Amino acid sequence: TASSLATHASQYARRRTTTRSVAIANPQVTSSRVQQPHPDAAEVTVVLHDGYRIRAVGLRLTARNTSWICTAFEIA
């Protein structure tokens, strides 16, 4: 999950530029945690550093059939 999230963040960082700086192409995952409050649910928190800012990402995954579906996503 963390490597997939870093891949998506990397794609975002390549598209994003600001007048103050350009984000790096490879954001670094500095920490990640997974908790499973229920057998069919997982809550994931990740801290990313994109070269400009440190961002917190939270998501909730719910098991459906043989896949995990993201049912909540927040980035700050």
mmCIF file of C-alpha atoms in Angstrom:
data_model
loop_
_atom_site.group_PDB
_atom_site.id
_atom_site.type_symbol
_atom_site.label_atom_id
_atom_site.label_comp_id
_atom_site.label_asym_id
_atom_site.label_seq_id
_atom_site.Cartn_x
_atom_site.Cartn_y
_atom_site.Cartn_z
ATOM 1 C CA THR A 1 0.000 0.000 0.000
ATOM 2 C CA ALA A 2 2.757 2.466 0.856
ATOM 3 C CA SER A 3 4.611 1.861 -2.427
ATOM 4 C CA SER A 4 1.394 2.277 -4.426
ATOM 5 C CA LEU A 5 0.665 5.510 -2.579
ATOM 6 C CA ALA A 6 4.198 6.751 -3.245
ATOM 7 C CA THR A 7 3.770 5.975 -6.954
ATOM 8 C CA HIS A 8 0.571 8.023 -7.131
ATOM 9 C CA ALA A 9 2.157 10.831 -5.154
ATOM 10 C CA SER A 10 5.118 10.783 -7.534
ATOM 11 C CA GLN A 11 2.817 11.193 -10.526
ATOM 12 C CA TYR A 12 1.088 14.082 -8.758
ATOM 13 C CA ALA A 13 4.404 15.716 -7.869
ATOM 14 C CA ARG A 14 5.599 15.648 -11.479
ATOM 15 C CA ARG A 15 2.459 17.492 -12.598
ATOM 16 C CA ARG A 16 2.499 20.005 -9.750
ATOM 17 C CA THR A 17 4.645 23.098 -9.863
ATOM 18 C CA THR A 18 4.422 26.261 -7.833
ATOM 19 C CA THR A 19 5.985 29.673 -8.204
ATOM 20 C CA ARG A 20 8.081 29.039 -5.101
ATOM 21 C CA SER A 21 9.529 25.629 -5.973
ATOM 22 C CA VAL A 22 9.135 22.459 -7.959
ATOM 23 C CA ALA A 23 8.283 19.283 -6.074
ATOM 24 C CA ILE A 24 10.642 16.346 -6.469
ATOM 25 C CA ALA A 25 9.630 13.424 -8.675
ATOM 26 C CA ASN A 26 10.069 10.750 -5.974
ATOM 27 C CA PRO A 27 8.239 11.529 -2.732
ATOM 28 C CA GLN A 28 9.564 9.595 0.233
ATOM 29 C CA VAL A 29 7.319 7.651 2.601
ATOM 30 C CA THR A 30 8.707 8.527 6.018
ATOM 31 C CA SER A 31 6.313 6.362 8.026
ATOM 32 C CA SER A 32 3.230 4.208 7.627
ATOM 33 C CA ARG A 33 0.855 2.452 9.987
ATOM 34 C CA VAL A 34 -1.939 -0.039 9.398
ATOM 35 C CA GLN A 35 -4.617 -0.903 11.923
ATOM 36 C CA GLN A 36 -7.396 -3.405 11.438
ATOM 37 C CA PRO A 37 -10.387 -2.415 13.598
ATOM 38 C CA HIS A 38 -12.492 -5.128 11.945
ATOM 39 C CA PRO A 39 -11.549 -8.224 9.884
ATOM 40 C CA ASP A 40 -13.049 -6.595 6.779
ATOM 41 C CA ALA A 41 -11.565 -3.103 7.313
ATOM 42 C CA ALA A 42 -8.094 -1.575 7.480
ATOM 43 C CA GLU A 43 -7.121 1.988 8.364
ATOM 44 C CA VAL A 44 -3.844 3.245 6.913
ATOM 45 C CA THR A 45 -1.880 6.382 7.772
ATOM 46 C CA VAL A 46 1.170 7.478 5.803
ATOM 47 C CA VAL A 47 3.522 10.435 6.141
ATOM 48 C CA LEU A 48 5.027 11.605 2.820
ATOM 49 C CA HIS A 49 7.760 14.131 2.130
ATOM 50 C CA ASP A 50 7.487 15.526 -1.416
ATOM 51 C CA GLY A 51 10.592 17.708 -1.266
ATOM 52 C CA TYR A 52 8.564 20.783 -0.444
ATOM 53 C CA ARG A 53 6.083 19.740 2.231
ATOM 54 C CA ILE A 54 5.454 16.912 4.628
ATOM 55 C CA ARG A 55 1.981 15.509 4.085
ATOM 56 C CA ALA A 56 -0.232 13.203 6.097
ATOM 57 C CA VAL A 57 -2.439 10.731 4.247
ATOM 58 C CA GLY A 58 -5.191 8.639 5.767
ATOM 59 C CA LEU A 59 -7.376 6.064 4.136
ATOM 60 C CA ARG A 60 -9.830 3.368 5.039
ATOM 61 C CA LEU A 61 -9.959 0.141 3.074
ATOM 62 C CA THR A 62 -12.922 -2.199 3.112
ATOM 63 C CA ALA A 63 -12.779 -5.820 1.935
ATOM 64 C CA ARG A 64 -15.247 -6.642 -0.820
ATOM 65 C CA ASN A 65 -15.156 -10.102 -2.349
ATOM 66 C CA THR A 66 -11.453 -10.655 -3.136
ATOM 67 C CA SER A 67 -10.425 -6.964 -3.295
ATOM 68 C CA TRP A 68 -9.852 -4.020 -1.000
ATOM 69 C CA ILE A 69 -11.834 -0.885 -1.827
ATOM 70 C CA CYS A 70 -10.810 2.563 -0.601
ATOM 71 C CA THR A 71 -13.903 3.943 1.132
ATOM 72 C CA ALA A 72 -12.325 7.067 2.676
ATOM 73 C CA PHE A 73 -9.295 9.137 1.711
ATOM 74 C CA GLU A 74 -7.860 12.313 3.216
ATOM 75 C CA ILE A 75 -4.634 14.190 2.577
ATOM 76 C CA ALA A 76 -3.318 17.177 4.507
#
